[in-house]
Structure formats: C-alpha cells, structure tokens
Amino acid sequence: MSTYFLRTVVDAGAPDAPARDRLANLVHNTGNLFFEEAVSRQLYAYRTVHDLELLPPDAQTLVLSMSNFISPATDLGWLADFIEARRIPQVVMIGAGAQAESFSHPVELSEGTRRFVATLSHRCETIGVRGYFTAEVLHRAGIRNVDVIGCPSLFFANDRGFQVSKPDLGGRRPRTVVHCTPYGNYRDAVAHLLSFAVRECEAYVAQSETQLLFDAECDERRRFFFQYYNDGDFAAAELDAWMRERVRWFFDLESWLGYLSRMEFSVGARFHGNMAALQVGVPALNLVCDSRTRELCEYLNLPFAFFDEFDGLRGAAELYERTDFSLFNAGFAHKYDRYRAFLSRNGLRHRMGGGAADDEAPAQRIAAIRAESVAALVRSLGGGELAPDALMRELRLRLRPDRSEEEMKLADRGAFDLRRPRSEPAAAEEA
C-alpha cells in the first residue's frame, strides 16, 4: 500500500486532561476534527501518517486536506521543498481554501506558497478547492487544473440521497445553538449574536475561543471579551454568567454529534459547526463573515445570511422559518457526483458510491449550459450594477425549462395551445 493521508489531528487526549491541552492537540480548533474525519471515511486502501517525516520512501501518493492555507500570511515553501526532495509522484489536495476578509480583498500568494501550488499542479490531475473564489486565486497564479468540490465534511455520510428536512414547529422557538469566530471586524454582529444567545438559545458551541475555557489563564482576557463584544442588552457579568453555564466544548465527534442531535436549529459563522448539525439532521443557518464561508455556502447551495446584517432582533423561530433548504436539497446529488468524480479522477480509491444514472446525464449537460450562460451574463456586466427586476428577468429567461417532448408532440397534432388550460380540449382534438 503506497497511498498515505496526512492527518494533523491525532487525538485530543484523555477526558480528564486540561481543556487547553486537549484543544492544543486539535491544532487549536475542534473544527479540524470534522473535515479530516470526513476524508478518512470517504477513502479506503490508504495509511495514515501524522508527521511528514515519518512518510515512507516508497510512498506513491500523498493526500492532503488543508482548509485555509491559501492566504497572504502563509508560506508553504517548506512543504514544496519536502515534496520535491522526497520525489513523491502524486500529491492530491482535497478542499483547499483561500482565506480573505471578503471577495473584495485580493489574496496575494507568498513566493513559497506559489511554488507549493505549482508543485501540486504538476503532481495531480486536479487540485480540489472549496469554491470559485479560491479557483480564481489559483488561476491568477497560473494554476488551471482546478476542480471546485466544496468541503468533504458536507459528504460525511457518503450518501448521494442526503437531504435536510425542516420539521414544522408550529411557530414555537426551536432548541437552538449558536457559534461564531469573534473578531473586531464584526464586533457589532458578534455582540448581537451573544445577546441573541442569552435570549434565545440553549448553548454556545465553542471551537477555538480560548477566552471561553474559563480557566485562570484567561481571566483578564475573558473580562475584556464580554466588555468588548457587548451591545448593551446585557451587562458583561450577565454574559459571563450565561456562558459559564451554557458554553459547550467537544473534543471528539461522537459527543459533538450526539449533543447536536438533541437540538433543532444551529445558527452561526462556524462552517463546521453547522456541518456537524446538518449531519444529524438539524437545520443550520450560516452567517457568512469571510471569503471562505461565502464561497462554500454559495457553491454548496447552503442557506446563509450575511453576518454584517445580523442585528439579533429576529427570534430563533423567525430565523428558523426563513431558513430554506429547497435549493440545497435539489442540488446535493450533483455536488456529490462532482466530488466523487474528483476522487476518481485523481486515482483515489473511495467509498463514495451511487453515481449519477445514465438517464440523468442529459439533464446535467443542460444544467451546465445554463450555468455558463448565467455566469457569462454576470461577467458581461463588468462590475456594473443592473436593476434587480431586470436581473431577475434575465435569470428567469436563461433558466426557463425547455418545452417538453410531450408538449412538442401535442403541439404538432394541434392539441396544445398556451391559450387554453390543459383540461380544455383543443379544436383539432374535438374535430
């Protein structure tokens, strides 16, 4: 066996170990548990390696799953050096993501990272990226063999028929959890989310916020945290007290998923926090706060709102009612097939069964043509604005279904006319 998967997360450690130590073992973010475990469930016939220095000299394929390494702050020249020095024939990247504050913020790659992605490009069929923003960043760096695949965590269940249902709660408030990445660019929205949590939610699920470990090491930083992210609805002491009782940390997937299975709604800016909820059938609303979360939600058709528009005034029941999974459910099988095809194209043996049936291929080709037409429309605007009603009119025209074979045959016989309801016979039929 010569395929190796690099897993940066080994084990959080003993349950009785300090939470800070367990978090460090998970590379300071419990969300790392999720996408690496997803990849390990999807592949087979491979071995795991936790340290590149332990990679055997006969390794033919190295699989990497790195979430947001494409950023101006990252220099992966050392990894390019390693791959080239070890002469690894194939290196497959699954789910690479560019990290920027928004689509408007350009990502300039360091020289080392440019060399790394070039090395990748020459050692795989395609590089798997999370969305079209990342694809564009790599295109500008001269990398063309790119597949947009989203995040492997969405395909955690290996089920092409995966769907998210939203039970009717009769208007009552759902049992809700919240989460976010607190940073100053969204100070107002984070403060509103914390107040929303106290009013509406069962718990706050933390992933990397060390201020919420509630140990002596962070006492001073925690006091500042509740003063800084405070919209005045609650005193800092009230926020502190609620968090001490309701913050939840999960250092293994079993307990994380088990807890979420007892909830009914998830709201927040942590992508993997919402992915965990979806995997146990709990609807989730993503609050988009950067390029990474936006490109993932847009590509995967996940329901989302912009975090900078979150004022905390709507209750959990209203947000739940507004969260719509119809587009996600309609497109999931296609996204699944694209991810499955990416794994196969790169020669990875996988458990992603249930590919598209032959009779679905024409529908997929038509969808691709329509998608390119819509993309060309947007490109033709050249960054200019178009009135919303005009844009919607053009989108409806480009996405309108074709006349069906049945209608064509009826029309040819004089038995179909738009002026008559279907139940009303045409003159040709009456004769």
PDB file of C-alpha atoms in Angstrom, residues 127-377:
ATOM      1  CA  ILE A 127      -6.459  20.376  -7.205  1.00  0.00           C
ATOM      2  CA  GLY A 128      -9.710  20.200  -5.221  1.00  0.00           C
ATOM      3  CA  VAL A 129     -10.733  23.655  -3.959  1.00  0.00           C
ATOM      4  CA  ARG A 130     -13.654  24.790  -1.841  1.00  0.00           C
ATOM      5  CA  GLY A 131     -15.207  27.369  -4.126  1.00  0.00           C
ATOM      6  CA  TYR A 132     -14.911  29.692  -7.092  1.00  0.00           C
ATOM      7  CA  PHE A 133     -13.078  32.406  -5.159  1.00  0.00           C
ATOM      8  CA  THR A 134     -10.227  30.006  -4.413  1.00  0.00           C
ATOM      9  CA  ALA A 135     -10.285  28.762  -8.010  1.00  0.00           C
ATOM     10  CA  GLU A 136      -9.857  32.340  -9.232  1.00  0.00           C
ATOM     11  CA  VAL A 137      -6.937  32.930  -6.829  1.00  0.00           C
ATOM     12  CA  LEU A 138      -5.171  29.865  -8.243  1.00  0.00           C
ATOM     13  CA  HIS A 139      -5.994  30.857 -11.827  1.00  0.00           C
ATOM     14  CA  ARG A 140      -4.254  34.186 -11.241  1.00  0.00           C
ATOM     15  CA  ALA A 141      -1.248  32.219 -10.018  1.00  0.00           C
ATOM     16  CA  GLY A 142      -1.211  30.289 -13.294  1.00  0.00           C
ATOM     17  CA  ILE A 143      -2.833  27.098 -11.962  1.00  0.00           C
ATOM     18  CA  ARG A 144      -5.517  25.789 -14.318  1.00  0.00           C
ATOM     19  CA  ASN A 145      -6.117  22.162 -13.326  1.00  0.00           C
ATOM     20  CA  VAL A 146      -8.583  23.010 -10.555  1.00  0.00           C
ATOM     21  CA  ASP A 147     -11.838  21.302  -9.520  1.00  0.00           C
ATOM     22  CA  VAL A 148     -14.365  23.117  -7.318  1.00  0.00           C
ATOM     23  CA  ILE A 149     -15.630  20.477  -4.875  1.00  0.00           C
ATOM     24  CA  GLY A 150     -16.733  22.276  -1.696  1.00  0.00           C
ATOM     25  CA  CYS A 151     -15.774  20.762   1.650  1.00  0.00           C
ATOM     26  CA  PRO A 152     -15.584  16.989   2.273  1.00  0.00           C
ATOM     27  CA  SER A 153     -17.417  17.500   5.575  1.00  0.00           C
ATOM     28  CA  LEU A 154     -20.689  18.002   3.686  1.00  0.00           C
ATOM     29  CA  PHE A 155     -20.378  14.471   2.271  1.00  0.00           C
ATOM     30  CA  PHE A 156     -19.619  12.968   5.678  1.00  0.00           C
ATOM     31  CA  ALA A 157     -22.440  10.396   5.361  1.00  0.00           C
ATOM     32  CA  ASN A 158     -21.269   9.110   1.933  1.00  0.00           C
ATOM     33  CA  ASP A 159     -24.921   9.247   0.868  1.00  0.00           C
ATOM     34  CA  ARG A 160     -25.882  10.658  -2.523  1.00  0.00           C
ATOM     35  CA  GLY A 161     -29.512  10.857  -1.369  1.00  0.00           C
ATOM     36  CA  PHE A 162     -28.699  13.038   1.662  1.00  0.00           C
ATOM     37  CA  GLN A 163     -31.367  15.696   2.281  1.00  0.00           C
ATOM     38  CA  VAL A 164     -32.137  18.192   5.042  1.00  0.00           C
ATOM     39  CA  SER A 165     -35.729  18.327   6.243  1.00  0.00           C
ATOM     40  CA  LYS A 166     -37.127  21.143   8.340  1.00  0.00           C
ATOM     41  CA  PRO A 167     -39.988  19.971  10.578  1.00  0.00           C
ATOM     42  CA  ASP A 168     -42.876  22.329  11.176  1.00  0.00           C
ATOM     43  CA  LEU A 169     -42.513  23.553  14.754  1.00  0.00           C
ATOM     44  CA  GLY A 170     -45.835  25.360  14.746  1.00  0.00           C
ATOM     45  CA  GLY A 171     -44.175  28.701  15.341  1.00  0.00           C
ATOM     46  CA  ARG A 172     -42.578  27.735  18.637  1.00  0.00           C
ATOM     47  CA  ARG A 173     -38.948  28.545  19.383  1.00  0.00           C
ATOM     48  CA  PRO A 174     -36.559  25.780  18.303  1.00  0.00           C
ATOM     49  CA  ARG A 175     -33.895  24.417  20.621  1.00  0.00           C
ATOM     50  CA  THR A 176     -31.024  26.430  19.165  1.00  0.00           C
ATOM     51  CA  VAL A 177     -27.228  26.530  19.443  1.00  0.00           C
ATOM     52  CA  VAL A 178     -25.012  29.386  18.258  1.00  0.00           C
ATOM     53  CA  HIS A 179     -21.336  29.783  17.386  1.00  0.00           C
ATOM     54  CA  CYS A 180     -19.023  32.260  15.708  1.00  0.00           C
ATOM     55  CA  THR A 181     -15.452  33.381  15.177  1.00  0.00           C
ATOM     56  CA  PRO A 182     -15.163  36.550  17.301  1.00  0.00           C
ATOM     57  CA  TYR A 183     -13.034  39.255  15.736  1.00  0.00           C
ATOM     58  CA  GLY A 184     -13.177  43.008  15.600  1.00  0.00           C
ATOM     59  CA  ASN A 185     -14.294  43.450  12.003  1.00  0.00           C
ATOM     60  CA  TYR A 186     -17.681  42.114  13.137  1.00  0.00           C
ATOM     61  CA  ARG A 187     -17.652  43.472  16.676  1.00  0.00           C
ATOM     62  CA  ASP A 188     -21.260  44.709  16.375  1.00  0.00           C
ATOM     63  CA  ALA A 189     -22.598  41.461  14.901  1.00  0.00           C
ATOM     64  CA  VAL A 190     -20.735  39.270  17.432  1.00  0.00           C
ATOM     65  CA  ALA A 191     -22.172  41.359  20.272  1.00  0.00           C
ATOM     66  CA  HIS A 192     -25.682  40.988  18.848  1.00  0.00           C
ATOM     67  CA  LEU A 193     -25.158  37.231  18.465  1.00  0.00           C
ATOM     68  CA  LEU A 194     -24.129  36.898  22.121  1.00  0.00           C
ATOM     69  CA  SER A 195     -27.253  38.775  23.223  1.00  0.00           C
ATOM     70  CA  PHE A 196     -29.323  36.610  20.870  1.00  0.00           C
ATOM     71  CA  ALA A 197     -27.775  33.553  22.541  1.00  0.00           C
ATOM     72  CA  VAL A 198     -28.804  34.650  26.025  1.00  0.00           C
ATOM     73  CA  ARG A 199     -32.365  35.402  24.900  1.00  0.00           C
ATOM     74  CA  GLU A 200     -32.987  32.537  22.502  1.00  0.00           C
ATOM     75  CA  CYS A 201     -30.518  29.678  22.742  1.00  0.00           C
ATOM     76  CA  GLU A 202     -29.667  26.514  24.608  1.00  0.00           C
ATOM     77  CA  ALA A 203     -25.906  26.803  24.279  1.00  0.00           C
ATOM     78  CA  TYR A 204     -22.899  28.380  22.618  1.00  0.00           C
ATOM     79  CA  VAL A 205     -20.668  25.774  20.944  1.00  0.00           C
ATOM     80  CA  ALA A 206     -17.025  26.891  21.080  1.00  0.00           C
ATOM     81  CA  GLN A 207     -14.289  25.718  18.729  1.00  0.00           C
ATOM     82  CA  SER A 208     -11.199  27.853  19.322  1.00  0.00           C
ATOM     83  CA  GLU A 209     -12.193  30.721  21.647  1.00  0.00           C
ATOM     84  CA  THR A 210      -9.743  30.198  24.495  1.00  0.00           C
ATOM     85  CA  GLN A 211     -11.395  33.058  26.439  1.00  0.00           C
ATOM     86  CA  LEU A 212     -14.306  30.655  26.940  1.00  0.00           C
ATOM     87  CA  LEU A 213     -12.274  27.864  28.514  1.00  0.00           C
ATOM     88  CA  PHE A 214     -12.942  29.534  31.886  1.00  0.00           C
ATOM     89  CA  ASP A 215      -9.553  28.764  33.362  1.00  0.00           C
ATOM     90  CA  ALA A 216      -7.385  31.143  35.355  1.00  0.00           C
ATOM     91  CA  GLU A 217      -5.058  31.693  32.406  1.00  0.00           C
ATOM     92  CA  CYS A 218      -7.701  33.738  30.583  1.00  0.00           C
ATOM     93  CA  ASP A 219      -9.458  35.605  33.391  1.00  0.00           C
ATOM     94  CA  GLU A 220      -8.328  39.036  32.253  1.00  0.00           C
ATOM     95  CA  ARG A 221      -8.879  38.358  28.549  1.00  0.00           C
ATOM     96  CA  ARG A 222     -12.338  36.978  29.285  1.00  0.00           C
ATOM     97  CA  ARG A 223     -13.390  40.113  31.173  1.00  0.00           C
ATOM     98  CA  PHE A 224     -12.294  42.180  28.201  1.00  0.00           C
ATOM     99  CA  PHE A 225     -14.100  39.796  25.826  1.00  0.00           C
ATOM    100  CA  PHE A 226     -17.515  40.393  27.425  1.00  0.00           C
ATOM    101  CA  GLN A 227     -16.951  44.130  27.577  1.00  0.00           C
ATOM    102  CA  TYR A 228     -15.699  44.417  24.009  1.00  0.00           C
ATOM    103  CA  TYR A 229     -18.428  42.239  22.439  1.00  0.00           C
ATOM    104  CA  ASN A 230     -21.325  43.884  24.232  1.00  0.00           C
ATOM    105  CA  ASP A 231     -24.271  45.649  22.596  1.00  0.00           C
ATOM    106  CA  GLY A 232     -25.739  46.863  25.902  1.00  0.00           C
ATOM    107  CA  ASP A 233     -28.639  44.403  26.043  1.00  0.00           C
ATOM    108  CA  PHE A 234     -26.916  42.546  28.884  1.00  0.00           C
ATOM    109  CA  ALA A 235     -24.217  43.513  31.331  1.00  0.00           C
ATOM    110  CA  ALA A 236     -20.797  41.914  30.905  1.00  0.00           C
ATOM    111  CA  ALA A 237     -21.366  39.958  34.129  1.00  0.00           C
ATOM    112  CA  GLU A 238     -24.633  38.561  32.744  1.00  0.00           C
ATOM    113  CA  LEU A 239     -22.948  37.401  29.545  1.00  0.00           C
ATOM    114  CA  ASP A 240     -20.157  35.844  31.594  1.00  0.00           C
ATOM    115  CA  ALA A 241     -22.626  34.000  33.819  1.00  0.00           C
ATOM    116  CA  TRP A 242     -24.658  32.671  30.872  1.00  0.00           C
ATOM    117  CA  MET A 243     -21.526  31.468  29.082  1.00  0.00           C
ATOM    118  CA  ARG A 244     -20.149  29.752  32.174  1.00  0.00           C
ATOM    119  CA  GLU A 245     -23.330  27.696  32.321  1.00  0.00           C
ATOM    120  CA  ARG A 246     -24.034  27.226  28.607  1.00  0.00           C
ATOM    121  CA  VAL A 247     -20.753  27.118  26.660  1.00  0.00           C
ATOM    122  CA  ARG A 248     -20.039  23.658  25.264  1.00  0.00           C
ATOM    123  CA  TRP A 249     -16.700  22.246  24.146  1.00  0.00           C
ATOM    124  CA  PHE A 250     -16.466  18.940  22.243  1.00  0.00           C
ATOM    125  CA  PHE A 251     -13.151  17.205  21.792  1.00  0.00           C
ATOM    126  CA  ASP A 252     -14.473  14.186  19.897  1.00  0.00           C
ATOM    127  CA  LEU A 253     -17.048  13.839  17.135  1.00  0.00           C
ATOM    128  CA  GLU A 254     -19.239  11.300  18.910  1.00  0.00           C
ATOM    129  CA  SER A 255     -20.093  13.623  21.796  1.00  0.00           C
ATOM    130  CA  TRP A 256     -20.395  16.643  19.464  1.00  0.00           C
ATOM    131  CA  LEU A 257     -22.847  14.943  17.109  1.00  0.00           C
ATOM    132  CA  GLY A 258     -24.690  13.318  19.991  1.00  0.00           C
ATOM    133  CA  TYR A 259     -25.319  16.662  21.645  1.00  0.00           C
ATOM    134  CA  LEU A 260     -26.432  18.348  18.417  1.00  0.00           C
ATOM    135  CA  SER A 261     -28.863  15.519  17.672  1.00  0.00           C
ATOM    136  CA  ARG A 262     -30.915  16.781  20.642  1.00  0.00           C
ATOM    137  CA  MET A 263     -31.096  20.286  19.181  1.00  0.00           C
ATOM    138  CA  GLU A 264     -33.416  21.641  16.464  1.00  0.00           C
ATOM    139  CA  PHE A 265     -31.529  24.576  14.919  1.00  0.00           C
ATOM    140  CA  SER A 266     -27.972  25.868  14.568  1.00  0.00           C
ATOM    141  CA  VAL A 267     -27.052  29.491  13.822  1.00  0.00           C
ATOM    142  CA  GLY A 268     -23.558  30.860  13.401  1.00  0.00           C
ATOM    143  CA  ALA A 269     -20.458  31.690  11.421  1.00  0.00           C
ATOM    144  CA  ARG A 270     -18.566  28.455  12.120  1.00  0.00           C
ATOM    145  CA  PHE A 271     -18.894  26.412   8.953  1.00  0.00           C
ATOM    146  CA  HIS A 272     -18.011  23.090  10.560  1.00  0.00           C
ATOM    147  CA  GLY A 273     -20.274  23.835  13.497  1.00  0.00           C
ATOM    148  CA  ASN A 274     -23.149  23.961  11.027  1.00  0.00           C
ATOM    149  CA  MET A 275     -21.898  20.929   9.101  1.00  0.00           C
ATOM    150  CA  ALA A 276     -21.987  18.926  12.322  1.00  0.00           C
ATOM    151  CA  ALA A 277     -25.604  19.972  12.825  1.00  0.00           C
ATOM    152  CA  LEU A 278     -26.617  19.024   9.277  1.00  0.00           C
ATOM    153  CA  GLN A 279     -25.085  15.553   9.604  1.00  0.00           C
ATOM    154  CA  VAL A 280     -27.513  14.733  12.419  1.00  0.00           C
ATOM    155  CA  GLY A 281     -30.494  16.222  10.601  1.00  0.00           C
ATOM    156  CA  VAL A 282     -30.550  19.608  12.339  1.00  0.00           C
ATOM    157  CA  PRO A 283     -31.206  22.614  10.043  1.00  0.00           C
ATOM    158  CA  ALA A 284     -28.499  25.278  10.164  1.00  0.00           C
ATOM    159  CA  LEU A 285     -28.234  28.908   9.096  1.00  0.00           C
ATOM    160  CA  ASN A 286     -24.751  30.039   8.102  1.00  0.00           C
ATOM    161  CA  LEU A 287     -23.715  33.604   8.910  1.00  0.00           C
ATOM    162  CA  VAL A 288     -21.186  34.483   6.227  1.00  0.00           C
ATOM    163  CA  CYS A 289     -18.236  36.515   7.522  1.00  0.00           C
ATOM    164  CA  ASP A 290     -15.365  35.925   5.073  1.00  0.00           C
ATOM    165  CA  SER A 291     -14.486  34.643   1.617  1.00  0.00           C
ATOM    166  CA  ARG A 292     -14.129  31.061   2.789  1.00  0.00           C
ATOM    167  CA  THR A 293     -17.568  30.701   4.339  1.00  0.00           C
ATOM    168  CA  ARG A 294     -19.207  32.626   1.498  1.00  0.00           C
ATOM    169  CA  GLU A 295     -17.724  30.577  -1.330  1.00  0.00           C
ATOM    170  CA  LEU A 296     -18.625  27.332   0.439  1.00  0.00           C
ATOM    171  CA  CYS A 297     -22.223  28.359   1.073  1.00  0.00           C
ATOM    172  CA  GLU A 298     -22.687  29.675  -2.453  1.00  0.00           C
ATOM    173  CA  TYR A 299     -21.194  26.622  -4.157  1.00  0.00           C
ATOM    174  CA  LEU A 300     -22.990  24.101  -1.945  1.00  0.00           C
ATOM    175  CA  ASN A 301     -26.336  25.975  -2.087  1.00  0.00           C
ATOM    176  CA  LEU A 302     -26.472  26.202   1.695  1.00  0.00           C
ATOM    177  CA  PRO A 303     -28.868  28.749   3.225  1.00  0.00           C
ATOM    178  CA  PHE A 304     -26.976  31.742   4.566  1.00  0.00           C
ATOM    179  CA  ALA A 305     -27.248  35.345   5.685  1.00  0.00           C
ATOM    180  CA  PHE A 306     -24.503  37.943   5.857  1.00  0.00           C
ATOM    181  CA  PHE A 307     -23.084  38.319   9.355  1.00  0.00           C
ATOM    182  CA  ASP A 308     -22.782  42.099   8.972  1.00  0.00           C
ATOM    183  CA  GLU A 309     -26.584  42.230   8.633  1.00  0.00           C
ATOM    184  CA  PHE A 310     -27.244  40.257  11.817  1.00  0.00           C
ATOM    185  CA  ASP A 311     -28.801  42.589  14.394  1.00  0.00           C
ATOM    186  CA  GLY A 312     -30.161  39.928  16.742  1.00  0.00           C
ATOM    187  CA  LEU A 313     -33.676  41.379  16.645  1.00  0.00           C
ATOM    188  CA  ARG A 314     -35.322  38.393  14.972  1.00  0.00           C
ATOM    189  CA  GLY A 315     -36.051  35.476  17.245  1.00  0.00           C
ATOM    190  CA  ALA A 316     -34.887  31.913  16.637  1.00  0.00           C
ATOM    191  CA  ALA A 317     -38.386  30.899  15.497  1.00  0.00           C
ATOM    192  CA  GLU A 318     -38.400  33.536  12.744  1.00  0.00           C
ATOM    193  CA  LEU A 319     -34.882  32.677  11.585  1.00  0.00           C
ATOM    194  CA  TYR A 320     -35.858  29.005  11.507  1.00  0.00           C
ATOM    195  CA  GLU A 321     -38.873  29.738   9.309  1.00  0.00           C
ATOM    196  CA  ARG A 322     -36.735  31.813   6.918  1.00  0.00           C
ATOM    197  CA  THR A 323     -34.092  29.098   6.503  1.00  0.00           C
ATOM    198  CA  ASP A 324     -34.849  27.303   3.243  1.00  0.00           C
ATOM    199  CA  PHE A 325     -33.153  24.066   2.137  1.00  0.00           C
ATOM    200  CA  SER A 326     -35.056  23.564  -1.125  1.00  0.00           C
ATOM    201  CA  LEU A 327     -32.140  24.707  -3.314  1.00  0.00           C
ATOM    202  CA  PHE A 328     -29.632  22.700  -1.276  1.00  0.00           C
ATOM    203  CA  ASN A 329     -31.723  19.536  -1.495  1.00  0.00           C
ATOM    204  CA  ALA A 330     -32.313  19.962  -5.236  1.00  0.00           C
ATOM    205  CA  GLY A 331     -28.598  20.301  -5.984  1.00  0.00           C
ATOM    206  CA  PHE A 332     -26.999  17.968  -3.471  1.00  0.00           C
ATOM    207  CA  ALA A 333     -26.751  14.875  -5.702  1.00  0.00           C
ATOM    208  CA  HIS A 334     -24.973  16.908  -8.382  1.00  0.00           C
ATOM    209  CA  LYS A 335     -22.437  18.267  -5.864  1.00  0.00           C
ATOM    210  CA  TYR A 336     -21.936  14.742  -4.543  1.00  0.00           C
ATOM    211  CA  ASP A 337     -21.248  13.459  -8.064  1.00  0.00           C
ATOM    212  CA  ARG A 338     -18.708  16.223  -8.697  1.00  0.00           C
ATOM    213  CA  TYR A 339     -16.830  15.352  -5.505  1.00  0.00           C
ATOM    214  CA  ARG A 340     -16.959  11.643  -6.290  1.00  0.00           C
ATOM    215  CA  ALA A 341     -15.663  12.287  -9.815  1.00  0.00           C
ATOM    216  CA  PHE A 342     -12.786  14.369  -8.409  1.00  0.00           C
ATOM    217  CA  LEU A 343     -11.647  11.498  -6.180  1.00  0.00           C
ATOM    218  CA  SER A 344     -11.834   9.026  -9.069  1.00  0.00           C
ATOM    219  CA  ARG A 345     -10.093  11.400 -11.490  1.00  0.00           C
ATOM    220  CA  ASN A 346      -7.153  11.591  -9.101  1.00  0.00           C
ATOM    221  CA  GLY A 347      -6.933   7.828  -8.729  1.00  0.00           C
ATOM    222  CA  LEU A 348      -8.078   7.648  -5.100  1.00  0.00           C
ATOM    223  CA  ARG A 349      -9.992   4.565  -4.020  1.00  0.00           C
ATOM    224  CA  HIS A 350     -13.115   5.703  -2.233  1.00  0.00           C
ATOM    225  CA  ARG A 351     -16.422   4.685  -0.692  1.00  0.00           C
ATOM    226  CA  MET A 352     -18.490   7.335  -2.480  1.00  0.00           C
ATOM    227  CA  GLY A 353     -20.990   5.076  -4.230  1.00  0.00           C
ATOM    228  CA  GLY A 354     -24.181   5.808  -6.129  1.00  0.00           C
ATOM    229  CA  GLY A 355     -23.039   7.868  -9.092  1.00  0.00           C
ATOM    230  CA  ALA A 356     -25.494   9.552 -11.425  1.00  0.00           C
ATOM    231  CA  ALA A 357     -27.626   7.269 -13.578  1.00  0.00           C
ATOM    232  CA  ASP A 358     -27.142   7.396 -17.348  1.00  0.00           C
ATOM    233  CA  ASP A 359     -30.539   8.987 -17.924  1.00  0.00           C
ATOM    234  CA  GLU A 360     -29.523  11.928 -15.749  1.00  0.00           C
ATOM    235  CA  ALA A 361     -26.544  12.841 -17.922  1.00  0.00           C
ATOM    236  CA  PRO A 362     -28.529  14.944 -20.451  1.00  0.00           C
ATOM    237  CA  ALA A 363     -30.088  16.928 -17.600  1.00  0.00           C
ATOM    238  CA  GLN A 364     -26.619  17.594 -16.193  1.00  0.00           C
ATOM    239  CA  ARG A 365     -25.332  18.786 -19.573  1.00  0.00           C
ATOM    240  CA  ILE A 366     -28.288  21.152 -19.915  1.00  0.00           C
ATOM    241  CA  ALA A 367     -27.706  22.462 -16.404  1.00  0.00           C
ATOM    242  CA  ALA A 368     -24.042  23.101 -17.236  1.00  0.00           C
ATOM    243  CA  ILE A 369     -25.016  25.076 -20.344  1.00  0.00           C
ATOM    244  CA  ARG A 370     -27.478  27.195 -18.371  1.00  0.00           C
ATOM    245  CA  ALA A 371     -24.949  27.776 -15.602  1.00  0.00           C
ATOM    246  CA  GLU A 372     -22.384  29.020 -18.116  1.00  0.00           C
ATOM    247  CA  SER A 373     -24.994  31.339 -19.648  1.00  0.00           C
ATOM    248  CA  VAL A 374     -25.727  32.850 -16.227  1.00  0.00           C
ATOM    249  CA  ALA A 375     -22.002  33.190 -15.488  1.00  0.00           C
ATOM    250  CA  ALA A 376     -21.467  34.924 -18.836  1.00  0.00           C
ATOM    251  CA  LEU A 377     -24.304  37.322 -18.013  1.00  0.00           C
TER     252      LEU A 377
END
